[in-house]
Coordinates of C-alpha atoms in Angstrom, one line a residue:
M1145 CA 46.8 -35.6 -19.7
L1146 CA 45.8 -39.9 -19.5
S1147 CA 46.6 -41.0 -23.1
L1148 CA 44.1 -43.6 -22.8
F1149 CA 41.0 -41.0 -22.6
R1150 CA 39.8 -39.8 -26.3
E1151 CA 41.0 -36.6 -27.0
Q1152 CA 38.7 -34.0 -25.7
E1153 CA 39.6 -29.7 -26.4
S1154 CA 39.0 -29.3 -22.9
P1155 CA 39.5 -31.9 -20.1
L1156 CA 37.2 -32.2 -18.0
K1157 CA 37.9 -31.7 -13.3
S1158 CA 36.7 -32.1 -10.3
D1159 CA 33.2 -31.9 -10.5
E1160 CA 32.9 -30.9 -13.8
A1161 CA 33.9 -34.1 -14.6
L1162 CA 31.5 -35.8 -11.0
V1163 CA 28.9 -34.4 -13.3
H1164 CA 29.5 -35.9 -16.5
A1165 CA 30.0 -39.6 -15.2
R1166 CA 26.3 -39.1 -12.9
R1167 CA 24.7 -38.2 -16.3
L1168 CA 26.7 -40.8 -18.7
L1169 CA 25.5 -43.5 -15.8
N1170 CA 22.2 -42.2 -16.1
S1171 CA 21.7 -43.1 -19.7
S1172 CA 23.3 -46.5 -19.0
L1173 CA 20.7 -46.8 -16.5
N1174 CA 17.8 -45.2 -18.5
K1175 CA 18.4 -48.5 -21.1
G1176 CA 18.5 -50.8 -17.9
I1177 CA 21.7 -51.3 -18.2
I1178 CA 24.2 -51.0 -15.4
P1179 CA 27.8 -51.1 -17.0
S1180 CA 31.1 -52.1 -15.6
W1181 CA 34.1 -50.0 -14.2
N1182 CA 36.4 -51.5 -16.9
E1183 CA 32.5 -50.8 -19.4
F1184 CA 32.2 -47.0 -18.0
F1185 CA 35.2 -45.7 -18.2
Q1186 CA 35.6 -46.1 -21.3
E1187 CA 32.8 -44.0 -22.7
L1188 CA 34.4 -41.5 -20.2
P1189 CA 35.8 -38.5 -21.7
A1190 CA 39.0 -37.1 -20.9
L1191 CA 39.9 -36.1 -17.4
G1192 CA 42.4 -33.4 -15.2
G1193 CA 44.8 -35.7 -14.4
I1194 CA 44.6 -38.8 -12.1
E1195 CA 43.0 -37.1 -8.9
D1196 CA 39.6 -36.4 -11.3
L1197 CA 40.3 -40.1 -12.2
E1198 CA 40.1 -41.0 -8.8
R1199 CA 37.5 -39.4 -8.1
V1200 CA 34.9 -41.1 -10.8
K1201 CA 36.0 -43.9 -9.9
N1202 CA 35.2 -43.8 -6.7
H1203 CA 32.3 -42.4 -7.0
F1204 CA 31.3 -44.4 -9.4
C1205 CA 32.0 -48.1 -6.7
E1206 CA 30.4 -46.1 -3.9
L1207 CA 26.4 -45.8 -5.9
T1208 CA 27.0 -49.3 -7.5
E1209 CA 28.5 -51.4 -4.7
R1210 CA 26.9 -49.8 -2.3
P1211 CA 28.9 -50.6 0.4
F1212 CA 27.2 -47.5 2.1
L1213 CA 24.3 -49.6 2.6
K1214 CA 26.2 -53.0 3.7
D1215 CA 27.7 -51.1 6.5
I1216 CA 23.9 -49.6 7.6
L1217 CA 22.5 -53.7 7.0
S1218 CA 25.0 -54.8 8.9
L1219 CA 24.0 -53.3 11.8
S1220 CA 21.0 -55.1 13.5
G1221 CA 17.1 -54.0 12.7
N1222 CA 14.6 -55.7 11.9
E1223 CA 13.2 -52.3 9.2
Y1224 CA 15.7 -50.0 7.8
F1225 CA 14.0 -46.4 6.1
F1226 CA 15.7 -44.2 4.1
H1227 CA 14.0 -41.1 3.5
A1228 CA 17.0 -39.0 2.8
K1229 CA 20.3 -39.0 3.2
D1230 CA 20.2 -37.0 6.5
S1231 CA 16.9 -38.1 7.4
S1232 CA 17.4 -41.9 7.6
Q1233 CA 16.2 -44.7 10.3
R1234 CA 16.0 -48.1 11.7
L1235 CA 14.2 -50.6 13.8
T1236 CA 16.0 -52.4 15.9
P1237 CA 15.5 -56.0 17.2
E1238 CA 13.4 -53.8 20.3
G1239 CA 11.4 -52.1 18.2
I1240 CA 13.3 -48.8 18.1
K1241 CA 14.0 -46.3 15.6
E1242 CA 17.0 -44.7 16.0
S1243 CA 18.5 -41.8 13.3
I1244 CA 20.9 -42.7 10.3
S1245 CA 22.6 -40.8 8.3
I1246 CA 23.8 -41.8 4.7
P1247 CA 27.5 -40.7 4.0
I1248 CA 26.0 -40.0 -0.2
D1249 CA 25.8 -36.8 -1.8
E1250 CA 22.3 -35.6 -2.6
E1251 CA 22.9 -35.2 -5.7
D1252 CA 23.1 -39.0 -5.8
W1253 CA 20.2 -40.4 -4.1
Q1254 CA 18.2 -41.1 -6.8
L1255 CA 21.1 -42.4 -9.1
W1256 CA 22.0 -44.8 -6.3
L1257 CA 17.6 -46.0 -5.9
E1258 CA 17.5 -46.4 -9.8
I1259 CA 20.5 -48.4 -10.0
L1260 CA 18.6 -51.3 -7.0
S1261 CA 15.6 -51.4 -9.3
V1262 CA 18.0 -52.0 -12.4
Q1263 CA 20.0 -54.6 -10.9
F1264 CA 16.9 -56.8 -9.2
N1265 CA 14.8 -56.3 -13.0
Q1266 CA 11.7 -53.2 -11.1
N1267 CA 10.0 -51.5 -13.7
W1268 CA 9.9 -48.4 -11.5
N1269 CA 9.2 -45.3 -12.8
V1270 CA 6.5 -41.9 -12.8
Q1271 CA 4.1 -44.8 -14.3
N1272 CA 4.7 -46.8 -12.6
P1273 CA 5.8 -45.3 -8.8
F1274 CA 5.9 -48.3 -6.5
V1275 CA 7.5 -51.4 -6.7
S1276 CA 8.0 -54.1 -3.6
F1277 CA 9.9 -57.1 -3.9
Y1278 CA 12.1 -59.6 -3.0
A1279 CA 16.1 -59.1 -3.2
E1280 CA 19.4 -60.8 -1.8
L1281 CA 22.0 -58.1 -0.7
F1282 CA 25.8 -59.2 0.9
G1283 CA 24.1 -62.6 1.9
R1284 CA 21.2 -61.6 3.4
N1285 CA 17.4 -62.0 2.3
Y1286 CA 15.2 -58.8 2.7
R1287 CA 12.0 -57.3 1.3
L1288 CA 12.6 -53.8 -0.4
S1289 CA 9.7 -51.6 -1.1
L1290 CA 10.6 -48.3 -3.7
I1291 CA 8.9 -45.2 -3.9
H1292 CA 9.3 -42.7 -7.2
G1293 CA 9.7 -39.2 -6.2
S1294 CA 7.3 -38.3 -8.4
T1295 CA 4.7 -39.2 -6.0
S1296 CA 6.2 -37.0 -3.6
P1297 CA 6.4 -32.9 -3.2
H1298 CA 9.7 -32.4 -3.1
N1299 CA 10.5 -35.2 -5.8
I1300 CA 12.3 -37.6 -3.4
S1301 CA 12.6 -40.9 -3.8
K1302 CA 12.0 -43.1 -0.7
L1303 CA 13.0 -46.7 0.1
M1304 CA 12.3 -49.7 2.5
V1305 CA 14.2 -52.5 3.6
R1306 CA 12.7 -55.3 5.5
S1307 CA 14.9 -58.3 6.7
L1308 CA 13.7 -61.6 6.5
S1309 CA 14.6 -64.5 8.0
Q1310 CA 17.4 -67.0 7.2
T1311 CA 15.6 -69.5 8.8
P1312 CA 12.4 -69.7 10.8
H1313 CA 12.4 -68.4 14.4
P1314 CA 11.7 -70.9 17.3
L1315 CA 8.0 -70.8 17.7
D1316 CA 8.0 -70.8 21.4
S1317 CA 9.9 -67.2 20.7
F1318 CA 6.0 -65.5 20.0
G1319 CA 4.9 -67.1 22.8
E1320 CA 2.0 -69.0 23.4
S1321 CA 3.2 -72.0 21.0
D1322 CA 0.9 -75.6 22.2
V1323 CA -2.5 -73.7 20.8
M1324 CA -0.4 -72.8 17.5
K1325 CA 0.6 -77.0 17.5
Q1326 CA -3.0 -77.6 17.9
L1327 CA -4.6 -75.5 15.2
V1328 CA -1.8 -76.1 12.6
L1329 CA -2.1 -80.3 13.6
E1330 CA -5.6 -80.4 13.6
K1331 CA -5.6 -78.7 10.1
R1332 CA -7.8 -75.2 11.6
N1333 CA -8.7 -72.3 8.8
F1334 CA -7.3 -69.6 10.8
M1335 CA -6.3 -65.8 9.8
I1336 CA -3.1 -63.7 11.9
A1337 CA -3.6 -60.8 12.1
G1338 CA -1.8 -57.7 12.9
S1339 CA 0.5 -54.4 12.4
T1340 CA 2.8 -53.7 10.0
G1341 CA 6.2 -55.4 11.6
S1342 CA 4.4 -57.0 14.3
G1343 CA 5.9 -60.6 13.5
K1344 CA 2.5 -62.1 11.4
T1345 CA 5.0 -63.6 8.3
S1346 CA 7.4 -64.0 10.1
L1347 CA 5.1 -66.7 12.5
L1348 CA 3.3 -67.7 9.7
T1349 CA 6.5 -69.2 8.5
S1350 CA 7.8 -70.4 12.2
L1351 CA 4.3 -72.4 11.8
I1352 CA 4.8 -74.1 7.9
E1353 CA 7.7 -76.2 9.7
L1354 CA 4.9 -78.2 12.0
V1355 CA 3.5 -79.0 8.3
D1356 CA 3.5 -83.2 7.5
P1357 CA 6.1 -83.2 4.8
D1358 CA 4.3 -86.0 2.3
E1359 CA 1.3 -82.5 2.0
H1360 CA 1.4 -81.0 -0.8
L1361 CA 1.4 -76.5 0.3
V1362 CA 0.5 -74.2 -1.9
I1363 CA 1.7 -70.2 -1.1
L1364 CA 1.2 -67.5 -2.7
E1365 CA 1.9 -64.0 -2.5
D1366 CA 2.8 -61.2 -3.9
T1367 CA 6.1 -60.5 -2.5
F1368 CA 8.6 -63.4 -1.9
E1369 CA 9.3 -63.3 2.0
I1370 CA 7.5 -67.2 3.1
M1371 CA 10.6 -68.8 3.4
S1372 CA 10.0 -72.6 3.2
P1373 CA 12.3 -75.9 2.4
H1374 CA 8.8 -77.9 2.5
P1375 CA 9.8 -80.9 0.2
H1376 CA 6.4 -80.7 -1.5
L1377 CA 5.6 -77.0 -2.1
T1378 CA 3.8 -74.6 -4.8
R1379 CA 4.7 -71.3 -5.0
M1380 CA 2.9 -68.2 -6.9
L1381 CA 4.1 -64.7 -7.1
A1382 CA 1.7 -62.4 -7.7
G1383 CA 1.9 -59.8 -11.1
D1384 CA 0.6 -57.6 -12.7
T1385 CA -2.0 -58.7 -14.3
L1386 CA -5.5 -59.9 -14.1
Q1387 CA -4.1 -63.5 -15.1
T1388 CA -1.2 -63.5 -11.7
S1389 CA -3.5 -61.3 -9.1
L1390 CA -3.8 -63.6 -5.6
K1391 CA -6.9 -63.7 -6.5
S1392 CA -6.3 -65.9 -9.8
Y1393 CA -4.2 -67.7 -8.2
L1394 CA -6.3 -68.9 -5.5
A1395 CA -8.5 -69.4 -8.2
Y1396 CA -5.6 -72.2 -9.8
S1397 CA -4.1 -73.8 -6.3
L1398 CA -7.6 -75.2 -6.1
R1399 CA -7.1 -77.2 -9.1
L1400 CA -3.5 -78.9 -7.5
S1401 CA -4.7 -80.6 -5.3
P1402 CA -3.8 -78.7 -2.5
D1403 CA -4.4 -80.2 0.7
R1404 CA -2.6 -76.9 3.2
I1405 CA -3.2 -73.2 0.7
I1406 CA -1.4 -70.3 2.2
L1407 CA -1.9 -66.5 1.9
G1408 CA 1.0 -64.3 2.2
E1409 CA -1.5 -61.1 3.0
M1410 CA -5.1 -60.6 2.1
R1411 CA -5.9 -57.7 0.5
S1412 CA -8.6 -57.9 -1.9
H1413 CA -9.7 -59.4 -4.1
E1414 CA -8.5 -62.7 -3.1
A1415 CA -10.5 -62.7 0.4
V1416 CA -13.6 -64.0 -1.8
P1417 CA -12.2 -67.0 -3.1
F1418 CA -9.9 -67.4 0.2
V1419 CA -13.3 -67.3 2.1
M1420 CA -14.9 -70.0 -1.0
A1421 CA -12.1 -72.0 -0.4
M1422 CA -12.9 -72.8 2.5
N1423 CA -16.7 -73.0 2.4
T1424 CA -16.3 -75.6 0.3
G1425 CA -14.2 -78.0 2.3
H1426 CA -11.0 -77.2 2.3
K1427 CA -8.5 -77.4 5.3
G1428 CA -6.1 -75.9 7.0
L1429 CA -5.8 -72.7 5.0
M1430 CA -3.9 -70.0 6.7
G1431 CA -3.6 -66.1 6.3
T1432 CA -2.5 -63.1 7.5
V1433 CA -4.8 -59.7 7.5
H1434 CA -3.5 -56.0 8.6
A1435 CA -5.8 -55.5 11.7
S1436 CA -5.7 -53.8 14.9
S1437 CA -7.3 -56.6 16.5
A1438 CA -8.6 -60.6 17.0
V1439 CA -12.2 -59.0 16.5
D1440 CA -10.9 -56.1 13.9
A1441 CA -9.3 -59.0 11.5
L1442 CA -12.4 -60.8 11.2
N1443 CA -14.8 -57.6 9.7
R1444 CA -12.3 -56.6 8.1
V1445 CA -12.0 -59.6 6.1
A1446 CA -15.8 -59.7 6.2
L1447 CA -15.4 -55.6 4.5
L1448 CA -13.4 -56.8 2.1
F1449 CA -15.4 -60.0 1.3
S1450 CA -18.4 -57.7 0.7
I1451 CA -16.2 -54.8 -1.2
Y1452 CA -15.2 -57.8 -4.0
G1453 CA -17.6 -60.6 -3.2
G1454 CA -19.4 -58.7 -7.4
E1455 CA -21.6 -62.6 -8.4
A1456 CA -21.7 -63.6 -5.1
N1457 CA -23.9 -59.8 -4.0
L1458 CA -23.8 -60.8 -0.3
N1459 CA -24.6 -58.6 2.4
F1460 CA -22.2 -57.7 5.0
E1461 CA -24.6 -59.4 8.1
K1462 CA -24.5 -62.9 4.8
V1463 CA -20.6 -62.8 4.7
M1464 CA -20.4 -62.5 8.3
E1465 CA -22.0 -65.6 8.8
L1466 CA -20.4 -67.1 6.1
L1467 CA -17.4 -66.4 7.1
C1468 CA -18.0 -67.4 11.2
R1469 CA -18.9 -70.6 9.4
N1470 CA -15.9 -71.8 8.0
L1471 CA -12.7 -69.6 9.0
E1472 CA -11.9 -71.1 13.0
Y1473 CA -9.3 -69.0 14.6
I1474 CA -7.7 -65.4 14.9
V1475 CA -4.0 -65.2 16.0
F1476 CA -3.0 -61.5 17.6
M1477 CA 0.1 -60.3 16.7
E1478 CA 1.7 -57.6 18.5
K1479 CA 5.5 -56.2 18.5
K1480 CA 6.3 -59.9 17.0
K1481 CA 3.7 -61.9 20.5
I1482 CA 0.7 -63.8 20.1
K1483 CA -1.7 -61.2 22.2
E1484 CA -4.3 -63.0 21.5
I1485 CA -5.8 -65.8 19.9
I1486 CA -9.4 -66.5 19.8
K1487 CA -11.9 -68.7 18.7
I1488 CA -15.1 -68.3 16.5
L1489 CA -18.0 -69.4 17.5
G1490 CA -21.1 -68.2 14.9
S1491 CA -22.7 -65.1 14.3
D1492 CA -26.4 -63.1 14.8
K1493 CA -27.4 -60.4 12.5
G1494 CA -23.7 -59.7 11.6
I1495 CA -21.9 -59.7 15.1
P1496 CA -19.5 -62.5 15.3
F1497 CA -19.2 -64.4 18.9
F1498 CA -16.5 -65.9 20.3
E1499 CA -13.9 -67.4 22.6
T1500 CA -10.5 -66.1 24.5
I1501 CA -8.5 -69.0 24.6
F1502 CA -5.8 -66.9 24.8
Y1503 CA -4.5 -63.7 25.9
Q1504 CA -1.4 -61.6 27.2
P1505 CA -1.8 -58.5 29.1
P1506 CA -0.1 -55.8 29.0
P1507 CA 3.1 -55.1 31.5
A1508 CA 1.2 -52.5 33.2
E1509 CA -2.3 -54.9 33.2
V1510 CA -0.1 -57.9 34.6
T1511 CA 1.3 -55.1 37.3
Q1512 CA -2.1 -53.8 38.3
R1513 CA -3.0 -57.6 38.6
H1514 CA 0.0 -58.7 41.4
N1515 CA -0.7 -55.6 43.2

């Protein structure tokens, strides 16, 4: 028996040792602590032999250092979906989902995710089952989203990982670039629309590179995604309180004499101060919104304003009129490319009028035209 271990009548062997190690590690995590191996070693009971010690140490290092995650993230991929041990996926740069297997025991699935949440100081539990946060892993930047197993009938927690660009992509890699340069340089107010993973944030990050370095730029996000070395940048990350909401931050930012305001994503209450900022003469506002087309984005922003307008008390028709008077362009993204750009001309009885200034037809449509 190993003399360094505390005396115990029945030394733990093999699987018993791993069960006890899991409990011990879980106890530390409940206190918000990830122990080092030396600290963990001191708390271990007597084990049956050196082989059991090695097995426990390998298990500990596998969970806390996550070499399997490093191997998976080293594969080229834009997103990774960790659903379960044998049903996880990665999204390749070509937009193809491929299955991946996670080489850890099913008993350790919740444990390694708990370790991630503690490492990045996330309050993730039954009361707070969803967290999304910025993380640097193995020298690269990611956005991590954790979904607690308490939300699932099978009690299986999940992790979604989105790769963030280390440096902005070249603007012309998104397709149409001349119009986009003009929108930024002329300080037009516009939104970038598209589905999840369509490239909205990536395009927004690249466009910020065009902003005059003498301008005061304010970026508002709920998760740190927009990378920018801009020298005069004020960044605000939303929290869980009313005072740290995007809506409140928008109100604060208007007092900072910003030359531009960038809204990471419009989802709810922030639609109201964002649109009102345009209405009070602010120029160069940019933001993103989830939508299925450019026109759908316009309707979505108007709907969000109508729902969360509160004291504004405007009907949808008036909201659309206000929006079309102040929002100048909408850019629609699909599969990391600019598919459509519309210029908003106005509205009549809630119906927007616009001019399509750029449209990239799908491959089938291009083929038909050539035939």
